[in-house]
XYZ file of C-alpha atoms in Angstrom:
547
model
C 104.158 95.614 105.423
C 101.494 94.323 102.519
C 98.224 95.708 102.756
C 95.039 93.521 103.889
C 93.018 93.392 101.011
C 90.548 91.024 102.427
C 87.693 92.661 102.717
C 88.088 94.866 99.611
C 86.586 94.526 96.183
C 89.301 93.731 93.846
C 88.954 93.682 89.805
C 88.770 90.154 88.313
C 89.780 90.959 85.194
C 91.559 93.489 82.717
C 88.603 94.831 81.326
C 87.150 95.892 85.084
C 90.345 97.871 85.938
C 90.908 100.059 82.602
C 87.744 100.826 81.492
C 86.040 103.214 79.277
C 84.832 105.498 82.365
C 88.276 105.347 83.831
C 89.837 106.630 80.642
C 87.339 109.502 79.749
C 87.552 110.653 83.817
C 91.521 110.219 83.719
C 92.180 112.244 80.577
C 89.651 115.158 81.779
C 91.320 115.079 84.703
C 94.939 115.052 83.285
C 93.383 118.237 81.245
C 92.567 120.430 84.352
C 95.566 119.205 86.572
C 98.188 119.498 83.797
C 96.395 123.555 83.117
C 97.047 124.146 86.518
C 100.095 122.659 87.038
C 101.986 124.940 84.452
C 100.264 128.260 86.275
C 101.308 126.568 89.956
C 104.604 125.675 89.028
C 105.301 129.456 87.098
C 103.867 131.206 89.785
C 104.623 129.404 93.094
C 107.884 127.965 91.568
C 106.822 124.264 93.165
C 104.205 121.701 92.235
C 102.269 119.795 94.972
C 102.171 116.126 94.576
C 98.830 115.004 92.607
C 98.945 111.928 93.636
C 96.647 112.076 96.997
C 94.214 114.034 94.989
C 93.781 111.817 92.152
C 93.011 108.687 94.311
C 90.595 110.654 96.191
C 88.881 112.727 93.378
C 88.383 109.005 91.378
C 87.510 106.865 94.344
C 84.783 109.770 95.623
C 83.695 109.978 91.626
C 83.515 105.893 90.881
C 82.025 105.158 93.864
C 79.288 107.445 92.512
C 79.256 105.799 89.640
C 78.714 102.581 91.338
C 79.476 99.024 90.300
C 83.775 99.861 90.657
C 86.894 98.347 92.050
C 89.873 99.971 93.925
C 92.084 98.569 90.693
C 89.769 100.463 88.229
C 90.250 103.294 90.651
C 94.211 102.854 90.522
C 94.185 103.135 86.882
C 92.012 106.174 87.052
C 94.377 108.110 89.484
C 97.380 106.876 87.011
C 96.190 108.467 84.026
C 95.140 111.727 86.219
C 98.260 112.557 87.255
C 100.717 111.607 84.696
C 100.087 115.175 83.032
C 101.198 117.127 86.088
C 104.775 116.514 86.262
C 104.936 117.297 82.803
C 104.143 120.359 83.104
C 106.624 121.017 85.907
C 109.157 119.802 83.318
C 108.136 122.364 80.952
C 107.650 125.192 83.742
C 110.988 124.814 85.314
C 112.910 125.292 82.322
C 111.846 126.698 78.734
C 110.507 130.269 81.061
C 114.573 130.251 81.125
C 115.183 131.191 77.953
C 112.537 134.331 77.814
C 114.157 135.548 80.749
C 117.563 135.396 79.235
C 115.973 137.425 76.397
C 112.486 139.032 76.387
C 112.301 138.611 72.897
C 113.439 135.189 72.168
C 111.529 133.514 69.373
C 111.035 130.075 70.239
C 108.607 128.341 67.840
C 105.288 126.148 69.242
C 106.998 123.128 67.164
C 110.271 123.379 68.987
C 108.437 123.432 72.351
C 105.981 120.913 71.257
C 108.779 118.438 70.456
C 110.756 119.182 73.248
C 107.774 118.615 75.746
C 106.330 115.987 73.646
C 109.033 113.451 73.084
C 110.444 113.917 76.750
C 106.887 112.408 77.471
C 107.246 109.509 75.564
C 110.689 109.087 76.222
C 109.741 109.142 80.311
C 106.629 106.885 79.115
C 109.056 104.188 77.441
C 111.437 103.845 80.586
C 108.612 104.179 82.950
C 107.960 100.679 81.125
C 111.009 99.875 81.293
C 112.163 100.588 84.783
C 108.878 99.847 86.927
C 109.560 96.077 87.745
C 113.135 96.783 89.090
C 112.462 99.780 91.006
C 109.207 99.198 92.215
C 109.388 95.110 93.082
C 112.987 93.972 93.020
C 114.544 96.843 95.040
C 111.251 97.511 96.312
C 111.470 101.376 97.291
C 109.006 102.765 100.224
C 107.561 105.454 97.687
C 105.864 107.126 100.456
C 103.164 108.777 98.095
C 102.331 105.794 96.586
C 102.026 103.505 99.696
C 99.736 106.453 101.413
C 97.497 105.966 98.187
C 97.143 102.570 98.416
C 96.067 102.617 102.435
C 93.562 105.327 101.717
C 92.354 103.402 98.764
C 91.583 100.498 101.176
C 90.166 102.183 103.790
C 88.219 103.308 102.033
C 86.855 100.896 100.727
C 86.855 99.023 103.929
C 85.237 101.843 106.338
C 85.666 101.209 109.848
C 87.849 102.491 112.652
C 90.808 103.096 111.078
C 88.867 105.434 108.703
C 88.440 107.877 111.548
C 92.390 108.184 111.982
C 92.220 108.484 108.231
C 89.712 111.145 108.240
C 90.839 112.875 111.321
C 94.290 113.588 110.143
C 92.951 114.194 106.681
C 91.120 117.103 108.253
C 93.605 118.228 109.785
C 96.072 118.861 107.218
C 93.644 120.170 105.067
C 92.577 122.883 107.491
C 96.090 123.889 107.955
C 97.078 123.866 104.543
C 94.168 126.331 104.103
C 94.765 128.153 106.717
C 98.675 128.531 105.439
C 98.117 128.558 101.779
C 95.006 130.648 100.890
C 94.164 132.537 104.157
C 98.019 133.212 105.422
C 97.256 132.697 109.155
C 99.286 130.374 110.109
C 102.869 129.967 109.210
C 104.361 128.635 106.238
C 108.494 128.862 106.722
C 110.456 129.734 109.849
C 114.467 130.102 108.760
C 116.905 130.089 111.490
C 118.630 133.691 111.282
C 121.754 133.310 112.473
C 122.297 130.412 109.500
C 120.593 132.462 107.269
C 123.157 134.711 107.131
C 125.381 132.241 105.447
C 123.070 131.156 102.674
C 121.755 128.117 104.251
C 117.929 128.082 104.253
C 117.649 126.045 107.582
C 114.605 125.894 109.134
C 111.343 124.343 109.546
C 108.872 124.183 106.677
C 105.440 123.961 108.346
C 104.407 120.606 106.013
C 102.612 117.972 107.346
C 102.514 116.009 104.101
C 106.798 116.196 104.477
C 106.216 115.481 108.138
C 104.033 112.144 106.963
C 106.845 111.349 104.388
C 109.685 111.477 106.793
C 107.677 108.927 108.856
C 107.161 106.438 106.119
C 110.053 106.787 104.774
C 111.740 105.815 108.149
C 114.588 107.098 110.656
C 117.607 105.238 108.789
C 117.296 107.230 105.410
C 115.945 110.433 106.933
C 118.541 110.092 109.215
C 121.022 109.695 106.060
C 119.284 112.926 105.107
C 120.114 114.231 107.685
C 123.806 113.795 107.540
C 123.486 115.362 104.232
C 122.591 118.651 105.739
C 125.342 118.899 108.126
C 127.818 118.535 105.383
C 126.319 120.653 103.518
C 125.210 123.590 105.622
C 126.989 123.890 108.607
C 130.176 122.406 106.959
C 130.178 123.612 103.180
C 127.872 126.859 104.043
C 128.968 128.209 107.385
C 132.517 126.481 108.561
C 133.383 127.228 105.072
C 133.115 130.905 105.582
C 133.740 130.799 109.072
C 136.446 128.183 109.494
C 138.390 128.516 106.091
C 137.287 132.108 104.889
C 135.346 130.954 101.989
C 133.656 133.651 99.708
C 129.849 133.031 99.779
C 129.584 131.984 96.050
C 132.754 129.526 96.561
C 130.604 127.950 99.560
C 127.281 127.771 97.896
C 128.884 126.538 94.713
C 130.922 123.530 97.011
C 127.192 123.005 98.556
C 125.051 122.562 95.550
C 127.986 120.950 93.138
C 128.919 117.862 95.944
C 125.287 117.818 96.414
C 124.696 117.649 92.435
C 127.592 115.190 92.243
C 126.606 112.694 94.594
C 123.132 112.183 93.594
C 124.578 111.813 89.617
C 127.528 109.054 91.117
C 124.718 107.083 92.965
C 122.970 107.438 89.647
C 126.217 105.733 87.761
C 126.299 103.016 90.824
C 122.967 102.197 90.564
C 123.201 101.987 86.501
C 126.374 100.123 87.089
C 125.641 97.467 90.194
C 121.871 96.723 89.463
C 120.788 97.857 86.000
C 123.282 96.399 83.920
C 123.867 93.222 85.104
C 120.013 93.003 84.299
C 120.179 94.473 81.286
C 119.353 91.649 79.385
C 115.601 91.761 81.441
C 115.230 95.387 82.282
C 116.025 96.378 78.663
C 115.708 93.680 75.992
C 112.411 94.030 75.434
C 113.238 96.833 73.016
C 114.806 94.103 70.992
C 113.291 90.877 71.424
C 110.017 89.967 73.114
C 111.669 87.278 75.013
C 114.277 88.989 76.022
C 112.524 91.996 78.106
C 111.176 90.257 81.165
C 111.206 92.987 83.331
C 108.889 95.536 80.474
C 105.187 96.162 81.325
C 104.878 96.075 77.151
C 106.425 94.862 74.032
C 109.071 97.395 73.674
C 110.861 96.528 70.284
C 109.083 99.867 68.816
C 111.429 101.435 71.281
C 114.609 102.201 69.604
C 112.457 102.912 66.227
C 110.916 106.285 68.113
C 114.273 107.238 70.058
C 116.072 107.476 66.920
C 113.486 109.180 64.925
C 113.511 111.564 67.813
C 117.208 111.801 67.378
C 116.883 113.228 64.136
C 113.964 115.562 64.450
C 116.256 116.444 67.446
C 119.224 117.128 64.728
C 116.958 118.781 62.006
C 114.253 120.838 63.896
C 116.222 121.522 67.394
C 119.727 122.173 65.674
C 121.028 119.892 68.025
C 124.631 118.174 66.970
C 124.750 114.304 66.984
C 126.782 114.450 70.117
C 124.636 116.633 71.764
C 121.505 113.924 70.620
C 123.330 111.268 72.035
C 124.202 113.291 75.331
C 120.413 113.882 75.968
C 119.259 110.324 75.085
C 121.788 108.400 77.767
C 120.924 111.695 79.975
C 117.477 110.492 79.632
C 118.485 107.180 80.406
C 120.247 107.583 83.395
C 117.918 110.675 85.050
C 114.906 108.083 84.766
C 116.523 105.458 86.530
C 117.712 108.266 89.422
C 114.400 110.248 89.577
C 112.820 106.383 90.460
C 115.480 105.859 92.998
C 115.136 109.760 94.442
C 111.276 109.465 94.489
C 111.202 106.036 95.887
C 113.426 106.615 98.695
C 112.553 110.673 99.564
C 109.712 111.469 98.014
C 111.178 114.051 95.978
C 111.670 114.590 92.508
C 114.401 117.318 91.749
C 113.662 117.398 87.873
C 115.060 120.450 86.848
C 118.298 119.220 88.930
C 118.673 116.085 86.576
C 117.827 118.249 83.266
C 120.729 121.104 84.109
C 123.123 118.396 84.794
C 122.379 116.667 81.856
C 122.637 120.349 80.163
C 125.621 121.191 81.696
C 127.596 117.825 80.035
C 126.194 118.263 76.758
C 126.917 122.140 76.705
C 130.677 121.375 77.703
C 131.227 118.470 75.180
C 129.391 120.638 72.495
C 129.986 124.238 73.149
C 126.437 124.683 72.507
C 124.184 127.516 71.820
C 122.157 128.780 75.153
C 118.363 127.678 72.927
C 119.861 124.347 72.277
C 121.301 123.575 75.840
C 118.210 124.576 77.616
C 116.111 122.234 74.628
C 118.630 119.430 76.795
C 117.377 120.658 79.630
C 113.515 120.344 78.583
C 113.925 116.631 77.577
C 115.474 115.515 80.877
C 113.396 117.304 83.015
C 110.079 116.312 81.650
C 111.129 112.718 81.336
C 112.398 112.281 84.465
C 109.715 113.735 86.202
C 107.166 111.897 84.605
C 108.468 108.702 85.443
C 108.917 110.104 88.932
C 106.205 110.820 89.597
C 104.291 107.500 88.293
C 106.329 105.194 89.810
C 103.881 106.618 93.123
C 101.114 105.154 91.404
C 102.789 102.160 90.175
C 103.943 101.564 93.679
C 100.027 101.805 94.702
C 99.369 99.762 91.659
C 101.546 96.892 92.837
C 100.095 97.151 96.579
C 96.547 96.661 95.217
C 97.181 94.335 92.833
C 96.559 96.375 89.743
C 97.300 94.814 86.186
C 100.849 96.922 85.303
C 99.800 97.239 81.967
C 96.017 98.769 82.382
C 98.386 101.519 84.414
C 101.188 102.291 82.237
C 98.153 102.546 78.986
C 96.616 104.664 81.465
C 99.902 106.810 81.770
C 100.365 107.028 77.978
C 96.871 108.880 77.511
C 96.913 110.818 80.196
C 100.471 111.500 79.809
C 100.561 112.269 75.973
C 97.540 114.809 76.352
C 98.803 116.317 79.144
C 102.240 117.573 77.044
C 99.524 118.699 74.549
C 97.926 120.944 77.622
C 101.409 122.050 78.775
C 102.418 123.532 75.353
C 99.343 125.093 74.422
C 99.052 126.528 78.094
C 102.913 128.138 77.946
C 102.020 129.547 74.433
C 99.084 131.327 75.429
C 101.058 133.149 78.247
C 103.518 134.296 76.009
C 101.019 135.467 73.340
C 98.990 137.155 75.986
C 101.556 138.671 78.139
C 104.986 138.465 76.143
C 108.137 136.813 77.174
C 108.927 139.330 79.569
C 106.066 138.126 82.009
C 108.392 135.320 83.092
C 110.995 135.963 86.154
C 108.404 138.668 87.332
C 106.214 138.807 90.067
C 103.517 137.928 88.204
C 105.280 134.351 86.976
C 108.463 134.374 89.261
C 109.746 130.844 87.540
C 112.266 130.482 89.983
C 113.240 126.992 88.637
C 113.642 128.238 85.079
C 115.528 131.577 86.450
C 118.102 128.832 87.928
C 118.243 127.082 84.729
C 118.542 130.132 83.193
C 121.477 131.192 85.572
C 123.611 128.084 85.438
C 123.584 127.582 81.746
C 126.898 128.151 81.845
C 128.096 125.077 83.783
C 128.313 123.374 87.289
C 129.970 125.404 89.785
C 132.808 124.233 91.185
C 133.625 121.054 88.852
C 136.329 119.378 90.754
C 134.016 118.880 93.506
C 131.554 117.719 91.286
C 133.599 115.182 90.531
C 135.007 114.581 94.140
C 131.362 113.661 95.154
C 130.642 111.707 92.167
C 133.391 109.108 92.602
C 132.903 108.977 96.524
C 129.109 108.215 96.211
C 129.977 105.482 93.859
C 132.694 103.914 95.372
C 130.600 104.162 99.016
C 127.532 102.940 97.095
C 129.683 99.518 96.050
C 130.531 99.430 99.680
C 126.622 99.982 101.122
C 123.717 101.769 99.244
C 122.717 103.143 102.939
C 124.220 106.802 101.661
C 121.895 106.643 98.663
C 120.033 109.857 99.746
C 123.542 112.072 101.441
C 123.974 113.717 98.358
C 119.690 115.225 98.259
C 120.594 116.495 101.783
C 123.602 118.075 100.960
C 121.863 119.847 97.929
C 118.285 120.544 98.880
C 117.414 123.841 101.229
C 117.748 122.708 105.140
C 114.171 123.489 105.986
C 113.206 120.303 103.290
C 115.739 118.263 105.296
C 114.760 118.915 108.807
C 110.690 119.123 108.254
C 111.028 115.360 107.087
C 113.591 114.677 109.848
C 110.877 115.831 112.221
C 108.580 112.427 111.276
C 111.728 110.199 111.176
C 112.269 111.094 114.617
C 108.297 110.847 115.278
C 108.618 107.237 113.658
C 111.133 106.372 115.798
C 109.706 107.139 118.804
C 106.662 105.642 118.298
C 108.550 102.492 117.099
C 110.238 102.232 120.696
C 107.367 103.329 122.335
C 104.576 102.306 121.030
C 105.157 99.967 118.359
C 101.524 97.887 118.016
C 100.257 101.792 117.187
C 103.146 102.577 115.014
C 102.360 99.645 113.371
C 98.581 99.435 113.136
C 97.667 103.238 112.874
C 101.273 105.075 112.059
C 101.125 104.538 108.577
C 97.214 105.272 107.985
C 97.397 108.225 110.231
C 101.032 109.596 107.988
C 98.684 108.396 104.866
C 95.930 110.718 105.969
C 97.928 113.853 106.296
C 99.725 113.392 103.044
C 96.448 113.123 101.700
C 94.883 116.794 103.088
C 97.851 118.535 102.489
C 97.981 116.914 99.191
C 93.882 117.278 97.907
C 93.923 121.000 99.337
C 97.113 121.804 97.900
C 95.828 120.851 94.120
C 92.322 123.059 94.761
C 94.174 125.816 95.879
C 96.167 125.423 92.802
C 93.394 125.251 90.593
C 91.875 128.289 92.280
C 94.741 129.732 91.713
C 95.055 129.131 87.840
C 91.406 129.946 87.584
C 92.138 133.352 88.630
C 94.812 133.721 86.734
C 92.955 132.753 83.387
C 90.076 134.970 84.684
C 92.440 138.146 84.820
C 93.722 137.258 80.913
């Protein structure tokens, strides 16, 4: 449903949505949430979603300011946030290689590049990739349609900024109350799954509650599917019914899982990219040819292949290995859009160790190099992610794609910057050893780390790869089977929880499902979300403070 935008004050130009305020207040923010980010994402091995706290930190801020527009506010919150994810790309896999060995002597310009070019890279198919995505296949992206309803109410006021409010208040008293105080629940497993490896449960969210409601019973219910295959059939009938070892079963989980949410990834390329090629992608080769860019992209191919052979000279990387990572890149972006559009979830490192995983078996290549492979995909993919939420809002408001994606390149570009110089002080102050520890668990990195050495059970792989693209030619409705066959139950059923609150609402009480549903879901993502990023920030302040 499009937004009434009415009664709120719109830019009337491209000069009153990217302006000089908005850039200085978007790159200081990128700064701080791209710091904290890489100390979150080490220590708590997960990365709340910034976008909820950007809109509200720059609307509270401009509106200070006076004299500002919920487009200049967009842009703001686009710049803000583009740092964060980068920093999860970083976390969640070059920590890998230090806890392979202690001692590994990984240079600042290796890590630099690495982190630095998967930017650009996710910058340049961000470009790319927006206008298909975002308004031709027109994905919910949950995040980004919650930060274009709080944007306009408030800027509107009113009644429907006291459901707003109230249910912003109420997440963000139980996120503190779960987070920094430990009073109230934050996991419940169910035991006798447990037992079995499955992590089923509840996860007490209400920002996944509020995304399983926007996101809507058909997909969650999809979702849900997912988890039945893959934990009570792979996981427990497997050891149960057929007497599978608990490796075999968690490696059949995680490698249909895996392979599924690559083959939608080749269906998607396949059935909708390509045969727009010509718009989606020409614009790195002819200005008239690239309809679908937000910029002139004939620079494009110019910086992938100089990256290609700093890739080649300062990486070690072999040619085939190069081009591995650069199609990797290619085809992660487009599936972290899709993923992120239609779950609100962004499995980064996921897409970097598959990407990994191909290039180490067509290679045979050293552990450094493979996880470099790893670093590239992973921070591309979830930059691009991650802003297609504020593109999303972007497009709901009416923002100028252009003043966003500029946006996106500064804060983007100075948030790798942060990222690098942030991981390199931890390793100069504490030594490689600090990572896989209590102190910096890196869980992400750890399973980077432990499944350098290929996919689990490769026929299966491949099994769910060709079944999710020939059922994707039939009907994309299965899109999201293979994320609940690989993600941890308690992900899967927290979100099922507001699918089944949507549709009971929609039966019941549709004019309030309608009218209030969405601002109240909007509201909670937005609590959960703000107080989430402060507690992080306390967090890394602490940490610093005890350097």
């Amino acid at each position: 449903m499009a937004l009434d935008l009415s009664n709120v004050k719109k830019a009337t130009s491209f000069k009153e949505q990217f302006t000089v305020r908005a850039m200085v207040i978007g790159t200081i923010g990128s700064i701080i949430l791209t710091a904290s980010s890489m100390f979150v994402a080490l220590k708590a091995s997960s990365l709340p979603w910034p976008i909820m706290f950007v809109t509200l930190f720059s609307m509270c801020l401009l509106k200070i300011m006076g004299n500002t527009n919920v487009n200049e506010i967009n842009v703001t919150h686009t710049a803000m946030s583009a740092g964060s994810m980068v920093a999860g790309g970083l976390a969640f896999t070059i920590p890998g290689l230090f806890i392979l060995d202690n001692n590994a002597q990984i240079g600042v310009l290796e890590i630099g590049l690495c982190t630095v070019s998967g930017t650009i890279l996710g910058l340049i198919f961000t470009s790319l990739l927006r206008k298909h995505f975002v308004e031709k296949a027109a994905m919910p992206y949950a995040m980004g349609q919650a930060a274009a309803e709080v944007l306009v109410v408030g800027d509107e006021g009113g009644k429907s900024m006291g459901y707003l409010g109230g249910s912003f208040a109420l997440s963000g008293v139980w996120t503190l109350l779960r987070d920094q105080f430990a009073v109230v629940p934050a996991l419940k497993l169910v035991p006798s799954l447990s037992a079995y490896g499955s992590f089923t449960g509840l996860w007490f969210s209400p920002m996944l509650i509020a995304v399983g409601y926007l996101i809507g019973p058909l997909t969650i219910g999809v979702w849900f599917l997912g988890w039945v295959i893959g934990d009570i059939g792979a996981l427990y009938l497997g050891q149960t019914a057929f007497g599978w070892a608990a490796d075999f079963a968690s490696g059949v989980k995680s490698s249909l899982g895996l392979g599924w949410m690559v083959g939608v990834g080749f269906a998607i390329t396949a059935k909708e990219i390509i045969p727009n090629a010509k718009n989606i992608f020409g614009g790195m080769f002819s200005k008239e040819a690239g309809k679908d860019a937000i910029v002139p992209m004939q620079w494009a191919p110019i910086v992938m292949l100089i990256f290609a052979v700093l890739y080649i000279f300062i990486l070690d990387m072999p040619i085939v290995a190069v081009i591995i990572t650069l199609l990797g890149v290619w085809l992660t972006t487009a599936m972290s859009s899709q993923c992120v559009g239609q779950s609100g979830i962004n499995p980064m490192e996921v897409f970097g160790i598959f990407v990994m995983a191909i290039a180490k078996v067509a290679c045979n290549l050293e552990v450094t190099q493979a996880v470099y492979v790893a670093c590239i995909v992973a921070v591309a993919s979830g930059l691009t992610g991650d802003v297609m939420n504020d593109f999303k809002s972007g497009h709901e408001l009416g923002s100028d794609p252009k003043a966003q994606w500029i946006g996106e390149v500064i804060g983007g570009v100075v948030g790798s910057v942060v990222a690098v110089a942030v991981l390199v002080v931890l390793v100069k102050a504490y030594g490689g050893g600090v990572f896989g520890t209590e102190m910096f668990p890196a869980a992400q990195a750890a399973a980077v780390a432990s499944v350098v050495g290929g996919i689990a059970n490769v026929p299966v792989f491949i099994g769910g790869l060709v079944a999710s693209v020939i059922v994707y030619f039939i009907t994309p409705v299965f899109t999201m089977l293979g994320l609940g066959i690989y993600l941890p139950g308690y992900l899967t059923l927290t979100a099922v929880l507001g699918g089944v609150i949507r549709f009971i609402l929609d039966k019941a009480a549709p004019k309030f499902s309608n009218a209030r549903g969405g601002i109240i879901a909007a509201g909670l993502l937005a609590g959960e979300g703000f107080l989430g990023v402060i507690i992080a920030l306390g967090t890394a302040i602490s940490i610093i403070k005890g350097m």
